[in-house]
């Protein structure tokens, strides 16, 4: 009886950890999502849209899975730490990080969408 019970339990445990092989692909595609949001932000060149693109990039990357969420966190934190050391204001960096966390945690990026930003973005 114990052996019959141990089999299904073992299968359930192994199955929950069997998706490890997806992590690198999720991270790579998540990094691309972050790049695409940055590229769109540069292309749009729209006033007060920075936080929207932060939230959107993190949201898209985190929706790829744990690897994408990791990539979004590493890229966002790295970018903010680099920019804060270059003399950018603390308040702006803090607001960027709030938008990053909002997107990574599944929040709607449109919360930060400025009025008039073209629908393409």
GROMACS .gro file of C-alpha atoms in nm:
model
  121
    1UNK     CA    1   0.000   0.000   0.000
    2UNK     CA    2   0.280   0.239   0.086
    3UNK     CA    3   0.442   0.176  -0.250
    4UNK     CA    4   0.115   0.249  -0.430
    5UNK     CA    5   0.084   0.579  -0.243
    6UNK     CA    6   0.451   0.672  -0.286
    7UNK     CA    7   0.430   0.646  -0.667
    8UNK     CA    8   0.169   0.920  -0.724
    9UNK     CA    9   0.331   1.145  -0.461
   10UNK     CA   10   0.670   1.109  -0.631
   11UNK     CA   11   0.517   1.185  -0.971
   12UNK     CA   12   0.352   1.501  -0.835
   13UNK     CA   13   0.678   1.620  -0.676
   14UNK     CA   14   0.884   1.557  -0.988
   15UNK     CA   15   0.625   1.721  -1.215
   16UNK     CA   16   0.628   2.045  -1.016
   17UNK     CA   17   1.003   2.076  -1.068
   18UNK     CA   18   1.013   1.938  -1.422
   19UNK     CA   19   0.973   2.277  -1.590
   20UNK     CA   20   1.330   2.391  -1.507
   21UNK     CA   21   1.431   2.350  -1.870
   22UNK     CA   22   1.194   2.633  -1.973
   23UNK     CA   23   1.370   2.887  -1.750
   24UNK     CA   24   1.654   2.990  -1.989
   25UNK     CA   25   1.413   3.041  -2.278
   26UNK     CA   26   1.177   3.243  -2.059
   27UNK     CA   27   1.469   3.458  -1.944
   28UNK     CA   28   1.587   3.520  -2.301
   29UNK     CA   29   1.241   3.611  -2.430
   30UNK     CA   30   1.179   3.821  -2.117
   31UNK     CA   31   1.501   4.013  -2.186
   32UNK     CA   32   1.377   4.071  -2.540
   33UNK     CA   33   1.046   4.202  -2.399
   34UNK     CA   34   1.244   4.451  -2.191
   35UNK     CA   35   1.445   4.556  -2.497
   36UNK     CA   36   1.129   4.595  -2.704
   37UNK     CA   37   0.970   4.822  -2.441
   38UNK     CA   38   1.287   5.032  -2.427
   39UNK     CA   39   1.301   5.051  -2.806
   40UNK     CA   40   0.935   5.153  -2.824
   41UNK     CA   41   0.994   5.420  -2.560
   42UNK     CA   42   1.280   5.566  -2.762
   43UNK     CA   43   1.077   5.551  -3.083
   44UNK     CA   44   0.766   5.708  -2.927
   45UNK     CA   45   0.968   5.987  -2.766
   46UNK     CA   46   0.647   6.087  -2.588
   47UNK     CA   47   0.641   6.314  -2.284
   48UNK     CA   48   0.568   6.144  -1.949
   49UNK     CA   49   0.560   5.792  -2.099
   50UNK     CA   50   0.868   5.660  -1.918
   51UNK     CA   51   0.678   5.488  -1.635
   52UNK     CA   52   0.435   5.326  -1.879
   53UNK     CA   53   0.716   5.162  -2.075
   54UNK     CA   54   0.885   5.050  -1.751
   55UNK     CA   55   0.564   4.884  -1.636
   56UNK     CA   56   0.490   4.734  -1.979
   57UNK     CA   57   0.836   4.581  -2.023
   58UNK     CA   58   0.827   4.424  -1.677
   59UNK     CA   59   0.470   4.303  -1.725
   60UNK     CA   60   0.544   4.138  -2.060
   61UNK     CA   61   0.864   3.976  -1.935
   62UNK     CA   62   0.714   3.849  -1.609
   63UNK     CA   63   0.425   3.690  -1.800
   64UNK     CA   64   0.678   3.462  -1.972
   65UNK     CA   65   0.729   3.272  -1.648
   66UNK     CA   66   0.988   3.262  -1.368
   67UNK     CA   67   1.278   3.311  -1.609
   68UNK     CA   68   1.117   3.618  -1.762
   69UNK     CA   69   1.040   3.760  -1.419
   70UNK     CA   70   1.403   3.710  -1.319
   71UNK     CA   71   1.526   3.883  -1.637
   72UNK     CA   72   1.292   4.178  -1.578
   73UNK     CA   73   1.411   4.217  -1.220
   74UNK     CA   74   1.781   4.196  -1.306
   75UNK     CA   75   1.753   4.437  -1.600
   76UNK     CA   76   1.535   4.686  -1.411
   77UNK     CA   77   1.751   4.688  -1.100
   78UNK     CA   78   2.069   4.711  -1.304
   79UNK     CA   79   1.938   5.000  -1.509
   80UNK     CA   80   1.818   5.193  -1.205
   81UNK     CA   81   2.140   5.138  -1.012
   82UNK     CA   82   2.345   5.255  -1.311
   83UNK     CA   83   2.129   5.560  -1.363
   84UNK     CA   84   2.122   5.654  -0.995
   85UNK     CA   85   2.502   5.653  -0.991
   86UNK     CA   86   2.503   5.886  -1.293
   87UNK     CA   87   2.340   6.167  -1.094
   88UNK     CA   88   1.974   6.111  -1.177
   89UNK     CA   89   1.730   6.207  -0.902
   90UNK     CA   90   1.632   5.968  -0.625
   91UNK     CA   91   1.260   6.043  -0.661
   92UNK     CA   92   1.257   5.963  -1.033
   93UNK     CA   93   1.446   5.639  -0.977
   94UNK     CA   94   1.207   5.542  -0.695
   95UNK     CA   95   0.906   5.610  -0.921
   96UNK     CA   96   1.064   5.401  -1.199
   97UNK     CA   97   1.116   5.112  -0.958
   98UNK     CA   98   0.754   5.136  -0.842
   99UNK     CA   99   0.640   5.109  -1.206
  100UNK     CA  100   0.880   4.816  -1.256
  101UNK     CA  101   0.738   4.628  -0.954
  102UNK     CA  102   0.382   4.709  -1.056
  103UNK     CA  103   0.436   4.552  -1.398
  104UNK     CA  104   0.632   4.254  -1.266
  105UNK     CA  105   0.358   4.176  -1.016
  106UNK     CA  106   0.093   4.160  -1.288
  107UNK     CA  107  -0.044   4.513  -1.253
  108UNK     CA  108  -0.195   4.678  -1.559
  109UNK     CA  109   0.073   4.891  -1.732
  110UNK     CA  110  -0.202   5.124  -1.859
  111UNK     CA  111  -0.214   5.271  -1.510
  112UNK     CA  112   0.094   5.471  -1.618
  113UNK     CA  113  -0.013   5.534  -1.978
  114UNK     CA  114  -0.006   5.905  -2.057
  115UNK     CA  115  -0.306   6.057  -2.237
  116UNK     CA  116  -0.254   6.079  -2.612
  117UNK     CA  117   0.013   5.808  -2.644
  118UNK     CA  118  -0.052   5.644  -2.983
  119UNK     CA  119  -0.240   5.313  -2.969
  120UNK     CA  120   0.054   5.141  -3.140
  121UNK     CA  121   0.225   5.137  -2.801
   0.00000   0.00000   0.00000
